[in-house]
PDB file of C-alpha atoms in Angstrom:
ATOM      1  CA  PHE A 209      18.741  12.359  17.406  1.00  0.00           C
ATOM      2  CA  GLY A 210      19.009  12.108  21.176  1.00  0.00           C
ATOM      3  CA  GLY A 211      20.104   8.467  21.201  1.00  0.00           C
ATOM      4  CA  LYS A 212      19.114   5.187  19.613  1.00  0.00           C
ATOM      5  CA  ASP A 213      15.366   5.716  20.062  1.00  0.00           C
ATOM      6  CA  GLY A 214      15.595   9.172  18.492  1.00  0.00           C
ATOM      7  CA  LEU A 215      17.425   7.770  15.479  1.00  0.00           C
ATOM      8  CA  TYR A 216      14.890   4.947  15.182  1.00  0.00           C
ATOM      9  CA  ARG A 217      11.964   7.380  15.402  1.00  0.00           C
ATOM     10  CA  THR A 218      13.551   9.567  12.715  1.00  0.00           C
ATOM     11  CA  LEU A 219      13.964   6.535  10.436  1.00  0.00           C
ATOM     12  CA  LEU A 220      10.347   5.427  10.911  1.00  0.00           C
ATOM     13  CA  GLU A 221       9.001   8.923  10.426  1.00  0.00           C
ATOM     14  CA  SER A 222      11.139   9.455   7.318  1.00  0.00           C
ATOM     15  CA  VAL A 223       9.900   6.257   5.677  1.00  0.00           C
ATOM     16  CA  GLY A 224       6.338   7.073   6.704  1.00  0.00           C
ATOM     17  CA  ARG A 225       6.493  10.605   5.322  1.00  0.00           C
ATOM     18  CA  GLU A 226       7.872   9.321   2.015  1.00  0.00           C
ATOM     19  CA  ARG A 227       4.916   6.938   1.707  1.00  0.00           C
ATOM     20  CA  ILE A 228       2.437   9.670   2.670  1.00  0.00           C
ATOM     21  CA  THR A 229       3.933  12.075   0.135  1.00  0.00           C
ATOM     22  CA  ALA A 230       3.672   9.405  -2.568  1.00  0.00           C
ATOM     23  CA  ALA A 231       0.066   8.658  -1.608  1.00  0.00           C
ATOM     24  CA  GLU A 232      -0.841  12.362  -1.673  1.00  0.00           C
ATOM     25  CA  ARG A 233       0.744  12.756  -5.089  1.00  0.00           C
ATOM     26  CA  VAL A 234      -0.976   9.733  -6.613  1.00  0.00           C
ATOM     27  CA  LEU A 235      -4.265   9.161  -4.774  1.00  0.00           C
ATOM     28  CA  ARG A 236      -6.169  12.220  -5.960  1.00  0.00           C
ATOM     29  CA  PRO A 237      -9.889  12.288  -6.727  1.00  0.00           C
ATOM     30  CA  VAL A 238     -10.630  10.970 -10.207  1.00  0.00           C
ATOM     31  CA  THR A 239     -13.269  11.523 -12.850  1.00  0.00           C
ATOM     32  CA  SER A 240     -13.159   8.196 -14.669  1.00  0.00           C
ATOM     33  CA  SER A 241     -12.671   4.507 -14.023  1.00  0.00           C
ATOM     34  CA  GLU A 242      -9.562   4.526 -16.232  1.00  0.00           C
ATOM     35  CA  GLU A 243      -7.985   7.291 -14.164  1.00  0.00           C
ATOM     36  CA  PHE A 244      -8.875   5.360 -10.998  1.00  0.00           C
ATOM     37  CA  LYS A 245      -7.079   2.301 -12.356  1.00  0.00           C
ATOM     38  CA  VAL A 246      -3.990   4.304 -13.334  1.00  0.00           C
ATOM     39  CA  ARG A 247      -3.758   5.963  -9.925  1.00  0.00           C
ATOM     40  CA  LEU A 248      -4.269   2.675  -8.050  1.00  0.00           C
ATOM     41  CA  LYS A 249      -1.607   1.090 -10.247  1.00  0.00           C
ATOM     42  CA  LEU A 250       0.871   3.912  -9.572  1.00  0.00           C
ATOM     43  CA  PHE A 251       0.236   3.721  -5.831  1.00  0.00           C
ATOM     44  CA  SER A 252       0.718  -0.061  -5.795  1.00  0.00           C
ATOM     45  CA  GLU A 253       3.909   0.105  -7.861  1.00  0.00           C
ATOM     46  CA  GLU A 254       5.427   2.774  -5.617  1.00  0.00           C
ATOM     47  CA  PHE A 255       4.513   0.858  -2.478  1.00  0.00           C
ATOM     48  CA  ILE A 256       6.129  -2.319  -3.787  1.00  0.00           C
ATOM     49  CA  LEU A 257       9.232  -0.475  -5.036  1.00  0.00           C
ATOM     50  CA  CYS A 258       9.714   1.097  -1.619  1.00  0.00           C
ATOM     51  CA  HIS A 259      10.022  -2.399  -0.165  1.00  0.00           C
ATOM     52  CA  VAL A 260      12.234  -3.645  -2.999  1.00  0.00           C
ATOM     53  CA  ASN A 261      14.585  -0.663  -2.751  1.00  0.00           C
ATOM     54  CA  ALA A 262      14.945  -0.757   1.057  1.00  0.00           C
ATOM     55  CA  PRO A 263      14.305  -4.378   2.064  1.00  0.00           C
ATOM     56  CA  HIS A 264      16.335  -4.306   5.281  1.00  0.00           C
ATOM     57  CA  VAL A 265      14.673  -1.126   6.549  1.00  0.00           C
ATOM     58  CA  MET A 266      11.235  -2.490   5.739  1.00  0.00           C
ATOM     59  CA  LYS A 267      12.056  -5.818   7.425  1.00  0.00           C
ATOM     60  CA  ILE A 268      13.040  -3.963  10.631  1.00  0.00           C
ATOM     61  CA  ILE A 269       9.858  -1.898  10.544  1.00  0.00           C
ATOM     62  CA  HIS A 270       7.617  -4.926   9.991  1.00  0.00           C
ATOM     63  CA  ARG A 271       9.448  -6.924  12.675  1.00  0.00           C
ATOM     64  CA  ASP A 272       8.939  -4.166  15.215  1.00  0.00           C
ATOM     65  CA  PHE A 273       5.267  -3.740  14.319  1.00  0.00           C
ATOM     66  CA  ASP A 274       4.788  -7.487  14.729  1.00  0.00           C
ATOM     67  CA  GLY A 275       6.639  -7.411  18.057  1.00  0.00           C
ATOM     68  CA  ARG A 276       4.479  -4.491  19.195  1.00  0.00           C
ATOM     69  CA  HIS A 277       7.544  -2.342  19.849  1.00  0.00           C
ATOM     70  CA  PRO A 278       6.106   0.696  21.683  1.00  0.00           C
ATOM     71  CA  LEU A 279       7.966   3.279  19.608  1.00  0.00           C
ATOM     72  CA  ALA A 280       7.036   1.576  16.325  1.00  0.00           C
ATOM     73  CA  LEU A 281       3.381   1.449  17.364  1.00  0.00           C
ATOM     74  CA  GLU A 282       3.435   5.098  18.434  1.00  0.00           C
ATOM     75  CA  VAL A 283       4.866   6.189  15.088  1.00  0.00           C
ATOM     76  CA  PHE A 284       2.433   3.883  13.277  1.00  0.00           C
ATOM     77  CA  LYS A 285      -0.521   5.564  14.957  1.00  0.00           C
ATOM     78  CA  GLY A 286       0.827   8.994  14.101  1.00  0.00           C
ATOM     79  CA  ILE A 287       2.128   8.474  10.564  1.00  0.00           C
ATOM     80  CA  PHE A 288       1.441   5.104   8.960  1.00  0.00           C
ATOM     81  CA  LEU A 289      -2.223   5.282   9.883  1.00  0.00           C
ATOM     82  CA  GLU A 290      -2.354   8.387   7.703  1.00  0.00           C
ATOM     83  CA  MET A 291      -1.514   6.212   4.681  1.00  0.00           C
ATOM     84  CA  PHE A 292      -4.505   4.008   5.444  1.00  0.00           C
ATOM     85  CA  LEU A 293      -6.707   7.089   5.688  1.00  0.00           C
ATOM     86  CA  LYS A 294      -5.434   8.405   2.337  1.00  0.00           C
ATOM     87  CA  VAL A 295      -6.308   5.138   0.609  1.00  0.00           C
ATOM     88  CA  LYS A 296      -9.716   5.183   2.292  1.00  0.00           C
ATOM     89  CA  ALA A 297     -10.288   8.795   1.155  1.00  0.00           C
ATOM     90  CA  PHE A 298      -9.346   7.777  -2.400  1.00  0.00           C
ATOM     91  CA  LEU A 299     -11.993   5.056  -2.294  1.00  0.00           C
ATOM     92  CA  GLU A 300     -14.568   7.448  -0.817  1.00  0.00           C
ATOM     93  CA  ALA A 301     -13.845   9.951  -3.599  1.00  0.00           C
ATOM     94  CA  GLY A 302     -14.363   7.134  -6.119  1.00  0.00           C
ATOM     95  CA  LYS A 303     -17.736   6.372  -4.540  1.00  0.00           C
ATOM     96  CA  LYS A 304     -18.704  10.046  -4.565  1.00  0.00           C
ATOM     97  CA  ALA A 305     -17.801  10.256  -8.275  1.00  0.00           C
ATOM     98  CA  LYS A 306     -19.995   7.169  -8.850  1.00  0.00           C
ATOM     99  CA  ILE A 307     -17.011   5.207 -10.161  1.00  0.00           C
ATOM    100  CA  LEU A 308     -17.139   2.741  -7.274  1.00  0.00           C
ATOM    101  CA  ARG A 309     -20.264   1.061  -5.959  1.00  0.00           C
ATOM    102  CA  SER A 310     -22.129   3.024  -3.327  1.00  0.00           C
ATOM    103  CA  ASP A 311     -22.299  -0.068  -1.074  1.00  0.00           C
ATOM    104  CA  LEU A 312     -18.506  -0.512  -1.071  1.00  0.00           C
ATOM    105  CA  ASP A 313     -17.270  -0.537   2.539  1.00  0.00           C
ATOM    106  CA  SER A 314     -14.196   1.689   2.341  1.00  0.00           C
ATOM    107  CA  ASP A 315     -12.811   0.588   5.733  1.00  0.00           C
ATOM    108  CA  VAL A 316     -12.925  -3.100   4.867  1.00  0.00           C
ATOM    109  CA  THR A 317     -11.765  -2.540   1.300  1.00  0.00           C
ATOM    110  CA  THR A 318      -8.816  -0.414   2.415  1.00  0.00           C
ATOM    111  CA  SER A 319      -7.844  -3.122   4.908  1.00  0.00           C
ATOM    112  CA  MET A 320      -8.046  -5.772   2.203  1.00  0.00           C
ATOM    113  CA  MET A 321      -6.050  -3.730  -0.294  1.00  0.00           C
ATOM    114  CA  MET A 322      -3.320  -2.677   2.123  1.00  0.00           C
ATOM    115  CA  GLY A 323      -3.208  -6.108   3.738  1.00  0.00           C
ATOM    116  CA  GLY A 324      -2.860  -7.788   0.352  1.00  0.00           C
ATOM    117  CA  ILE A 325      -0.010  -5.556  -0.755  1.00  0.00           C
ATOM    118  CA  VAL A 326       1.807  -5.634   2.585  1.00  0.00           C
ATOM    119  CA  HIS A 327       1.555  -9.417   2.852  1.00  0.00           C
ATOM    120  CA  SER A 328       2.748  -9.824  -0.719  1.00  0.00           C
ATOM    121  CA  VAL A 329       5.849  -7.676  -0.208  1.00  0.00           C
ATOM    122  CA  ARG A 330       6.623  -9.315   3.123  1.00  0.00           C
ATOM    123  CA  MET A 331       6.459 -12.782   1.592  1.00  0.00           C
ATOM    124  CA  ASP A 332       8.475 -11.878  -1.496  1.00  0.00           C
ATOM    125  CA  PHE A 333      11.516 -13.793  -0.218  1.00  0.00           C
ATOM    126  CA  LEU A 334       9.432 -16.959   0.186  1.00  0.00           C
ATOM    127  CA  ARG A 335       7.752 -16.594  -3.207  1.00  0.00           C
ATOM    128  CA  GLU A 336      11.212 -16.204  -4.729  1.00  0.00           C
ATOM    129  CA  GLU A 337      12.533 -19.339  -2.979  1.00  0.00           C
ATOM    130  CA  VAL A 338       9.504 -21.511  -3.714  1.00  0.00           C
ATOM    131  CA  LEU A 339       8.189 -20.178  -7.033  1.00  0.00           C
ATOM    132  CA  GLY A 340      11.167 -18.309  -8.448  1.00  0.00           C
ATOM    133  CA  LYS A 341       9.062 -15.130  -8.750  1.00  0.00           C
ATOM    134  CA  THR A 342      10.012 -11.889  -7.054  1.00  0.00           C
ATOM    135  CA  PHE A 343       9.237  -8.194  -7.018  1.00  0.00           C
ATOM    136  CA  LYS A 344      12.922  -7.674  -7.820  1.00  0.00           C
ATOM    137  CA  ASP A 345      11.907  -8.698 -11.350  1.00  0.00           C
ATOM    138  CA  PRO A 346      10.166  -5.687 -12.955  1.00  0.00           C
ATOM    139  CA  ALA A 347       8.207  -7.960 -15.310  1.00  0.00           C
ATOM    140  CA  TYR A 348       6.758  -9.911 -12.380  1.00  0.00           C
ATOM    141  CA  THR A 349       5.962  -6.697 -10.477  1.00  0.00           C
ATOM    142  CA  SER A 350       4.150  -5.358 -13.527  1.00  0.00           C
ATOM    143  CA  ARG A 351       2.098  -8.560 -13.877  1.00  0.00           C
ATOM    144  CA  PHE A 352       1.292  -8.566 -10.163  1.00  0.00           C
ATOM    145  CA  VAL A 353       0.192  -4.920 -10.089  1.00  0.00           C
ATOM    146  CA  ASP A 354      -1.867  -5.252 -13.271  1.00  0.00           C
ATOM    147  CA  GLN A 355      -3.667  -8.283 -11.827  1.00  0.00           C
ATOM    148  CA  PHE A 356      -4.119  -6.612  -8.426  1.00  0.00           C
ATOM    149  CA  VAL A 357      -5.763  -3.577 -10.041  1.00  0.00           C
ATOM    150  CA  LYS A 358      -7.868  -5.714 -12.376  1.00  0.00           C
ATOM    151  CA  ASN A 359      -9.088  -7.957  -9.554  1.00  0.00           C
ATOM    152  CA  PHE A 360      -9.986  -5.000  -7.373  1.00  0.00           C
ATOM    153  CA  CYS A 361     -11.605  -2.857 -10.050  1.00  0.00           C
ATOM    154  CA  ASP A 362     -13.614  -5.551 -11.762  1.00  0.00           C
ATOM    155  CA  GLY A 363     -15.313  -6.201  -8.440  1.00  0.00           C
ATOM    156  CA  ALA A 364     -15.679  -2.599  -7.331  1.00  0.00           C
ATOM    157  CA  PHE A 365     -16.773  -0.511 -10.309  1.00  0.00           C
ATOM    158  CA  THR A 366     -20.420   0.297 -10.782  1.00  0.00           C
ATOM    159  CA  ARG A 367     -22.222  -2.061 -13.129  1.00  0.00           C
ATOM    160  CA  SER A 368     -23.526  -0.715 -16.407  1.00  0.00           C
ATOM    161  CA  SER A 369     -27.175  -1.411 -17.156  1.00  0.00           C
ATOM    162  CA  GLN A 370     -27.664  -5.035 -18.096  1.00  0.00           C
TER     163      GLN A 370
END
């Protein structure tokens, strides 16, 4: 590893590659709104489970991003940004297939989607303390993901003729 920084870089890159691999597997172009929903649901579930299954690793990563740790930011630009671009490409493919509205801004929408999920997993400890609800509870995670997908898709799908 070449020292502490090498080990840290390897950890960040490993977590990042796992997320990218999951996104590549799930976020494929779709041919129907139902398939879009299923793929968005799978992506969201996997993202949340990654945080639930490795909370200490994810806490370190988020802390270092927040603190603008140079190595964390360098790896973010090289790897984690790729996740953002995969979500954006998924949205663009949905627009091209006429499943999503043509006026949907994929940059803004990707930021909103990723920001919503990231914030929700980061605040899971607080939600658990205050509301007694946590992503550690599969039933709550399922409800959250279902509502996340429903809220996004009901506002993003093309409208049928009225």
